[in-house]
Amino acid sequence: MDAEAIKQSLEGSGLRCTPQRYAVMAFLMEHNRHPTAAEIFEAVNRADPRSSRATTYNNLRDLVQAGLVREVAVEGRAARFDVKGMRHHHFICDRCGEVEDMAWYDVPKPAKGSLGKRIVRECELIFRGLCTKCAPRRASG
Amino acid sequence: MDAEAIKQSLEGSGLRCTPQRYAVMAFLMEHNRHPTAAEIFEAVNRADPRSSRATTYNNLRDLVQAGLVREVAVEGRAARFDVKGMRHHHFICDRCGEVEDMAWYDVPKPAKGSLGKRIVRECELIFRGLCTKCAPRRASG
DNA sequence: TCAAGTATTTAGATTATATCTAATATGACA
DNA sequence: TGTCATATTAGATATAATCTAAATACTTGA
């Protein structure tokens, strides 16, 4: 599909467009479910070329570092991965652990504890960055 | 300190107030850092009575199920645990993985990508509950 | 084209995190 | 006290992720 676009975005981030890395990226874009590393590893190995588990993890780490992919931690389950496209929120199912995207503009109008057919138990803002201990000091210190 | 309060809240949730379970709860309340299961295991074992790793995990699971404690998943690191007191948000440090509480009323006024001395890289709303597949169908089905 | 350097991949070992098992202990209460 | 459900335990096991060191594949410069 947008093979060239994938190549562009990889190389634009200083990553070679290797077959294995391309396969990870393509799989994530094609299925915008939120697969685990293990699912991605399996999927890319159903097609050629084969990729080892280490490579799958390496590539996911590289893609996350490059800002092309987001890792979503889920309690008690394997992390899930998500191409970073439009800004969006996440919905995580208590029972199956599935992670769903929720459009940014859909979020402000939740009605009575539900969003569509979902049942929302809790909702939490998570900030990520550097804590006061880790943030670089200003020149005054 | 509020030994009686801890006992009350455990028993109010149908959990026996065993020494091991009490120790987990007391540790979480005393240090409102957000320790990992391993840290809690170590800490409660520095004091008597000794508790096994399985018990620590069992108790944490029970406390989470009872709604007394919250589990916070962190990418690439062990989960962290938090007594559920006042409603609050979380800040997760990219570098050290530390989880900090952020008062509910402090959040609406972030200034220029920072909250206090923290450096905020991203912020995301996470909804948890049952997805459309897992939510029970209405009687019409 | 080749040589040399860098990035990437690989299988399998290893680590880290969490859960399971089955035996034992504890507490509630009839 | 006896009985039964709940809780604890050590150690084995499962699961998730990373590391290692060697091989391979690119890239660059001549």
Tab-separated table of C-alpha atoms (C1' of nucleotides) in Angstrom:
chain	number	residue	atom	x	y	z
A	1	MET	CA	0.000	0.000	0.000
A	2	ASP	CA	2.090	3.029	1.130
A	3	ALA	CA	5.338	1.126	0.956
A	4	GLU	CA	7.118	4.267	-0.089
A	5	ALA	CA	5.619	6.226	2.812
A	6	ILE	CA	6.872	3.646	5.271
A	7	LYS	CA	10.322	3.754	3.747
A	8	GLN	CA	10.261	7.536	3.945
A	9	SER	CA	9.273	7.675	7.579
A	10	LEU	CA	11.876	5.086	8.574
A	11	GLU	CA	14.665	6.829	6.747
A	12	GLY	CA	13.456	10.215	7.881
A	13	SER	CA	14.116	8.957	11.416
A	14	GLY	CA	17.574	7.693	10.568
A	15	LEU	CA	16.553	4.054	10.441
A	16	ARG	CA	17.425	1.801	7.539
A	17	CYS	CA	14.450	0.323	5.815
A	18	THR	CA	15.321	-3.340	6.317
A	19	PRO	CA	12.828	-6.061	5.379
A	20	GLN	CA	12.287	-6.994	9.010
A	21	ARG	CA	11.803	-3.438	10.174
A	22	TYR	CA	9.554	-2.672	7.268
A	23	ALA	CA	7.454	-5.722	8.073
A	24	VAL	CA	6.911	-4.593	11.660
A	25	MET	CA	5.907	-1.118	10.568
A	26	ALA	CA	3.665	-2.370	7.775
A	27	PHE	CA	1.926	-4.796	10.073
A	28	LEU	CA	1.254	-2.094	12.639
A	29	MET	CA	-0.146	0.243	10.005
A	30	GLU	CA	-2.261	-2.361	8.302
A	31	HIS	CA	-3.916	-3.715	11.420
A	32	ASN	CA	-4.548	-0.841	13.725
A	33	ARG	CA	-5.319	-3.243	16.465
A	34	HIS	CA	-2.684	-2.985	19.165
A	35	PRO	CA	-0.666	-6.171	18.920
A	36	THR	CA	1.826	-7.428	21.477
A	37	ALA	CA	5.458	-7.979	20.486
A	38	ALA	CA	4.764	-11.717	20.363
A	39	GLU	CA	1.835	-11.229	17.978
A	40	ILE	CA	3.923	-9.037	15.721
A	41	PHE	CA	6.741	-11.566	15.753
A	42	GLU	CA	4.348	-14.329	14.736
A	43	ALA	CA	2.644	-12.240	12.076
A	44	VAL	CA	5.779	-11.095	10.298
A	45	ASN	CA	7.044	-14.653	10.290
A	46	ARG	CA	3.996	-15.985	8.530
A	47	ALA	CA	5.243	-13.960	5.567
A	48	ASP	CA	8.825	-13.847	4.369
A	49	PRO	CA	11.396	-12.801	5.331
A	50	ARG	CA	11.756	-14.489	8.652
A	51	SER	CA	12.660	-12.351	11.605
A	52	SER	CA	13.992	-13.466	14.939
A	53	ARG	CA	12.375	-12.538	18.212
A	54	ALA	CA	15.348	-10.398	19.203
A	55	THR	CA	15.040	-8.485	15.948
A	56	THR	CA	11.350	-7.901	16.490
A	57	TYR	CA	12.029	-6.509	19.946
A	58	ASN	CA	15.007	-4.500	18.689
A	59	ASN	CA	12.959	-2.991	15.919
A	60	LEU	CA	10.051	-2.169	18.171
A	61	ARG	CA	12.444	-0.443	20.543
A	62	ASP	CA	14.008	1.507	17.673
A	63	LEU	CA	10.613	2.522	16.327
A	64	VAL	CA	9.478	3.687	19.744
A	65	GLN	CA	12.705	5.641	20.225
A	66	ALA	CA	12.257	7.222	16.815
A	67	GLY	CA	8.776	8.336	17.847
A	68	LEU	CA	7.034	6.395	15.083
A	69	VAL	CA	5.422	3.878	17.390
A	70	ARG	CA	3.976	4.062	20.861
A	71	GLU	CA	4.221	1.400	23.533
A	72	VAL	CA	1.222	0.998	25.815
A	73	ALA	CA	1.778	-0.829	29.092
A	74	VAL	CA	-1.146	-2.918	30.336
A	75	GLU	CA	-1.346	-4.274	33.889
A	76	GLY	CA	-0.510	-7.951	34.108
A	77	ARG	CA	-0.126	-8.397	30.365
A	78	ALA	CA	2.413	-7.914	27.610
A	79	ALA	CA	2.918	-4.385	26.301
A	80	ARG	CA	1.065	-3.397	23.149
A	81	PHE	CA	2.212	-1.314	20.229
A	82	ASP	CA	0.515	1.348	18.213
A	83	VAL	CA	1.559	3.479	15.238
A	84	LYS	CA	1.591	7.105	16.231
A	85	GLY	CA	-0.762	8.733	13.812
A	86	MET	CA	-3.472	11.153	14.823
A	87	ARG	CA	-3.446	12.192	18.420
A	88	HIS	CA	-5.714	9.862	20.353
A	89	HIS	CA	-6.608	8.399	23.708
A	90	HIS	CA	-6.651	4.779	24.711
A	91	PHE	CA	-9.280	2.472	26.052
A	92	ILE	CA	-8.040	-0.695	27.765
A	93	CYS	CA	-10.406	-3.587	28.357
A	94	ASP	CA	-10.349	-5.026	31.877
A	95	ARG	CA	-11.238	-8.458	30.671
A	96	CYS	CA	-9.343	-9.117	27.435
A	97	GLY	CA	-6.650	-6.455	27.692
A	98	GLU	CA	-7.418	-5.192	24.203
A	99	VAL	CA	-6.307	-1.610	23.599
A	100	GLU	CA	-8.539	0.547	21.420
A	101	ASP	CA	-7.895	3.968	19.999
A	102	MET	CA	-10.375	6.652	20.818
A	103	ALA	CA	-10.533	9.723	18.629
A	104	TRP	CA	-9.342	12.850	20.386
A	105	TYR	CA	-12.554	14.759	19.702
A	106	ASP	CA	-14.809	11.942	20.900
A	107	VAL	CA	-13.538	12.042	24.422
A	108	PRO	CA	-15.086	15.235	25.830
A	109	LYS	CA	-18.622	13.879	25.601
A	110	PRO	CA	-18.792	10.691	27.647
A	111	ALA	CA	-22.331	9.955	28.836
A	112	LYS	CA	-23.138	8.170	32.068
A	113	GLY	CA	-20.060	5.995	32.405
A	114	SER	CA	-20.125	4.675	28.880
A	115	LEU	CA	-18.496	5.523	25.568
A	116	GLY	CA	-20.391	3.841	22.796
A	117	LYS	CA	-21.010	0.298	23.937
A	118	ARG	CA	-17.975	0.276	26.178
A	119	ILE	CA	-18.341	0.255	29.929
A	120	VAL	CA	-15.928	2.707	31.506
A	121	ARG	CA	-14.812	1.769	34.982
A	122	GLU	CA	-12.176	4.412	35.455
A	123	CYS	CA	-10.312	7.008	33.543
A	124	GLU	CA	-6.955	8.456	34.351
A	125	LEU	CA	-4.634	11.031	32.899
A	126	ILE	CA	-1.094	9.780	32.660
A	127	PHE	CA	1.736	12.246	32.266
A	128	ARG	CA	5.118	11.063	31.111
A	129	GLY	CA	8.382	12.901	31.142
A	130	LEU	CA	11.151	13.563	33.655
A	131	CYS	CA	10.397	13.804	37.364
A	132	THR	CA	11.850	16.504	39.571
A	133	LYS	CA	14.781	14.265	40.454
A	134	CYS	CA	15.599	13.454	36.818
A	135	ALA	CA	14.877	16.798	35.158
A	136	PRO	CA	18.103	18.722	34.386
A	137	ARG	CA	18.720	21.553	36.852
A	138	ARG	CA	18.578	25.175	35.729
A	139	ALA	CA	21.875	27.087	35.483
A	140	SER	CA	21.233	28.630	38.936
A	141	GLY	CA	22.063	25.382	40.757
B	1	MET	CA	-0.456	4.615	63.186
B	2	ASP	CA	-4.027	3.908	61.928
B	3	ALA	CA	-3.690	0.212	62.506
B	4	GLU	CA	-7.353	0.047	63.316
B	5	ALA	CA	-8.271	1.882	60.122
B	6	ILE	CA	-6.286	-0.599	58.049
B	7	LYS	CA	-7.949	-3.506	59.804
B	8	GLN	CA	-11.329	-1.907	59.167
B	9	SER	CA	-10.763	-1.361	55.473
B	10	LEU	CA	-9.462	-4.891	54.954
B	11	GLU	CA	-12.367	-6.480	56.776
B	12	GLY	CA	-14.819	-4.108	55.178
B	13	SER	CA	-13.701	-5.622	51.867
B	14	GLY	CA	-14.101	-9.172	53.120
B	15	LEU	CA	-10.382	-9.732	53.548
B	16	ARG	CA	-8.921	-11.142	56.735
B	17	CYS	CA	-6.455	-8.872	58.418
B	18	THR	CA	-3.493	-11.247	58.396
B	19	PRO	CA	-0.059	-10.017	59.466
B	20	GLN	CA	1.265	-10.349	55.915
B	21	ARG	CA	-1.639	-8.546	54.335
B	22	TYR	CA	-1.578	-5.863	56.974
B	23	ALA	CA	2.136	-5.344	56.369
B	24	VAL	CA	1.615	-4.776	52.642
B	25	MET	CA	-1.179	-2.294	53.258
B	26	ALA	CA	0.687	-0.482	56.018
B	27	PHE	CA	3.806	-0.186	53.894
B	28	LEU	CA	1.843	1.274	51.006
B	29	MET	CA	0.130	3.814	53.241
B	30	GLU	CA	3.258	4.802	55.105
B	31	HIS	CA	5.415	5.396	52.052
B	32	ASN	CA	3.283	6.912	49.395
B	33	ARG	CA	5.993	6.283	46.909
B	34	HIS	CA	4.789	3.729	44.375
B	35	PRO	CA	6.798	0.620	45.111
B	36	THR	CA	7.045	-2.431	42.902
B	37	ALA	CA	5.938	-5.835	44.187
B	38	ALA	CA	9.600	-6.749	44.683
B	39	GLU	CA	10.220	-3.648	46.782
B	40	ILE	CA	7.191	-4.363	48.930
B	41	PHE	CA	8.293	-7.964	49.359
B	42	GLU	CA	11.724	-6.834	50.515
B	43	ALA	CA	10.363	-4.139	52.803
B	44	VAL	CA	7.846	-6.288	54.660
B	45	ASN	CA	10.525	-8.905	55.138
B	46	ARG	CA	12.896	-6.530	56.841
B	47	ALA	CA	10.345	-6.451	59.632
B	48	ASP	CA	8.612	-9.476	61.081
B	49	PRO	CA	6.604	-11.451	60.210
B	50	ARG	CA	8.229	-12.903	57.136
B	51	SER	CA	6.143	-13.162	54.015
B	52	SER	CA	6.843	-15.195	50.912
B	53	ARG	CA	6.937	-13.735	47.449
B	54	ALA	CA	3.807	-15.623	46.454
B	55	THR	CA	1.975	-14.175	49.439
B	56	THR	CA	3.070	-10.675	48.567
B	57	TYR	CA	1.788	-11.093	45.029
B	58	ASN	CA	-1.391	-12.804	46.243
B	59	ASN	CA	-2.094	-10.022	48.684
B	60	LEU	CA	-1.429	-7.309	46.161
B	61	ARG	CA	-3.827	-9.001	43.769
B	62	ASP	CA	-6.462	-9.284	46.497
B	63	LEU	CA	-6.041	-5.656	47.487
B	64	VAL	CA	-6.340	-4.530	43.881
B	65	GLN	CA	-9.447	-6.667	43.399
B	66	ALA	CA	-10.934	-5.234	46.562
B	67	GLY	CA	-10.386	-1.749	45.180
B	68	LEU	CA	-8.106	-0.679	48.020
B	69	VAL	CA	-4.978	-0.519	45.919
B	70	ARG	CA	-4.280	0.474	42.355
B	71	GLU	CA	-1.766	-1.146	40.032
B	72	VAL	CA	0.033	1.128	37.599
B	73	ALA	CA	1.680	-0.489	34.588
B	74	VAL	CA	4.898	1.142	33.396
B	75	GLU	CA	6.447	0.375	30.021
B	76	GLY	CA	9.416	-1.944	30.269
B	77	ARG	CA	9.389	-2.045	34.057
B	78	ALA	CA	7.682	-3.833	36.915
B	79	ALA	CA	4.197	-2.689	37.844
B	80	ARG	CA	3.865	-0.256	40.722
B	81	PHE	CA	1.289	-0.088	43.470
B	82	ASP	CA	-0.530	2.764	45.045
B	83	VAL	CA	-3.122	3.043	47.834
B	84	LYS	CA	-6.336	4.403	46.427
B	85	GLY	CA	-6.991	7.481	48.485
B	86	MET	CA	-7.947	10.829	47.023
B	87	ARG	CA	-8.657	10.859	43.339
B	88	HIS	CA	-5.446	11.722	41.538
B	89	HIS	CA	-3.499	11.540	38.317
B	90	HIS	CA	-0.140	9.953	37.728
B	91	PHE	CA	3.145	11.213	36.477
B	92	ILE	CA	5.607	8.585	35.239
B	93	CYS	CA	9.275	9.450	34.822
B	94	ASP	CA	10.791	8.405	31.491
B	95	ARG	CA	14.183	7.916	33.016
B	96	CYS	CA	13.732	6.299	36.423
B	97	GLY	CA	10.213	4.934	36.061
B	98	GLU	CA	9.142	6.533	39.320
B	99	VAL	CA	5.395	7.107	39.589
B	100	GLU	CA	4.253	10.257	41.341
B	101	ASP	CA	0.781	11.262	42.405
B	102	MET	CA	-0.538	14.532	41.102
B	103	ALA	CA	-3.414	16.176	42.918
B	104	TRP	CA	-6.596	16.220	40.887
B	105	TYR	CA	-6.995	19.994	41.142
B	106	ASP	CA	-3.422	20.719	40.136
B	107	VAL	CA	-3.784	19.247	36.705
B	108	PRO	CA	-5.913	21.808	34.848
B	109	LYS	CA	-3.200	24.450	35.021
B	110	PRO	CA	-0.107	23.079	33.331
B	111	ALA	CA	2.143	25.822	32.019
B	112	LYS	CA	4.308	25.475	28.929
B	113	GLY	CA	4.991	21.760	29.009
B	114	SER	CA	5.966	21.621	32.650
B	115	LEU	CA	4.276	20.871	35.948
B	116	GLY	CA	6.398	22.197	38.747
B	117	LYS	CA	9.959	21.139	38.014
B	118	ARG	CA	8.842	18.144	35.991
B	119	ILE	CA	9.286	18.046	32.245
B	120	VAL	CA	6.156	16.721	30.584
B	121	ARG	CA	6.789	14.910	27.321
B	122	GLU	CA	3.342	13.554	26.732
B	123	CYS	CA	0.047	13.163	28.458
B	124	GLU	CA	-2.639	10.655	27.726
B	125	LEU	CA	-6.059	9.806	29.054
B	126	ILE	CA	-6.463	6.117	29.697
B	127	PHE	CA	-9.929	4.653	30.011
B	128	ARG	CA	-10.373	1.232	31.544
B	129	GLY	CA	-13.431	-0.961	31.561
B	130	LEU	CA	-15.001	-3.454	29.180
B	131	CYS	CA	-14.624	-3.102	25.437
B	132	THR	CA	-17.554	-3.534	23.048
B	133	LYS	CA	-16.694	-7.212	22.642
B	134	CYS	CA	-16.564	-7.893	26.388
B	135	ALA	CA	-19.408	-5.658	27.613
B	136	PRO	CA	-22.549	-7.676	28.400
B	137	ARG	CA	-25.205	-7.358	25.701
B	138	ARG	CA	-28.494	-5.626	26.392
B	139	ALA	CA	-31.623	-7.786	26.748
B	140	SER	CA	-32.466	-7.140	23.089
B	141	GLY	CA	-29.748	-9.562	21.913
C	1	DT	C1'	34.793	-3.010	-7.907
C	2	DC	C1'	36.869	-3.635	-3.356
C	3	DA	C1'	38.103	-2.844	1.497
C	4	DA	C1'	36.734	-1.196	5.763
C	5	DG	C1'	33.534	0.404	8.895
C	6	DT	C1'	28.811	0.499	10.689
C	7	DA	C1'	24.260	-1.192	11.298
C	8	DT	C1'	21.380	-5.164	11.536
C	9	DT	C1'	20.082	-9.822	12.289
C	10	DT	C1'	20.287	-14.176	14.526
C	11	DA	C1'	19.765	-18.386	17.827
C	12	DG	C1'	19.891	-19.325	22.037
C	13	DA	C1'	21.039	-18.095	26.770
C	14	DT	C1'	19.772	-15.163	30.362
C	15	DT	C1'	17.227	-12.022	33.208
C	16	DA	C1'	13.151	-10.070	35.137
C	17	DT	C1'	8.508	-10.393	36.401
C	18	DA	C1'	4.705	-12.858	37.817
C	19	DT	C1'	1.946	-17.039	38.634
C	20	DC	C1'	1.088	-21.824	39.872
C	21	DT	C1'	1.220	-26.039	42.756
C	22	DA	C1'	0.400	-28.764	46.445
C	23	DA	C1'	1.461	-29.115	51.153
C	24	DT	C1'	0.860	-26.798	55.509
C	25	DA	C1'	-0.926	-23.445	58.743
C	26	DT	C1'	-4.350	-20.361	60.530
C	27	DG	C1'	-8.695	-18.521	61.983
C	28	DA	C1'	-13.860	-18.599	62.282
C	29	DC	C1'	-17.410	-20.656	64.201
C	30	DA	C1'	-20.597	-24.501	65.109
D	1	DT	C1'	-12.805	-29.135	70.164
D	2	DG	C1'	-13.563	-30.409	65.197
D	3	DT	C1'	-14.473	-28.841	60.676
D	4	DC	C1'	-14.005	-26.042	56.875
D	5	DA	C1'	-12.718	-22.098	54.284
D	6	DT	C1'	-9.009	-18.927	53.841
D	7	DA	C1'	-4.141	-17.818	53.817
D	8	DT	C1'	0.742	-18.852	53.554
D	9	DT	C1'	4.810	-21.132	51.872
D	10	DA	C1'	9.009	-22.846	49.039
D	11	DG	C1'	10.075	-23.848	44.969
D	12	DA	C1'	8.818	-24.877	40.241
D	13	DT	C1'	6.976	-22.923	36.267
D	14	DA	C1'	5.370	-19.578	32.971
D	15	DT	C1'	5.751	-15.345	30.514
D	16	DA	C1'	7.935	-11.168	28.811
D	17	DA	C1'	11.857	-8.999	27.481
D	18	DT	C1'	16.859	-8.450	26.980
D	19	DC	C1'	21.609	-9.846	26.242
D	20	DT	C1'	25.520	-12.082	23.876
D	21	DA	C1'	28.641	-12.909	20.444
D	22	DA	C1'	28.955	-14.277	15.900
D	23	DA	C1'	27.357	-13.776	11.240
D	24	DT	C1'	25.399	-10.926	7.659
D	25	DA	C1'	24.226	-6.943	5.015
D	26	DC	C1'	24.540	-2.448	3.949
D	27	DT	C1'	27.339	2.161	3.120
D	28	DT	C1'	31.027	4.839	2.032
D	29	DG	C1'	35.291	6.102	0.017
D	30	DA	C1'	38.905	4.987	-2.970
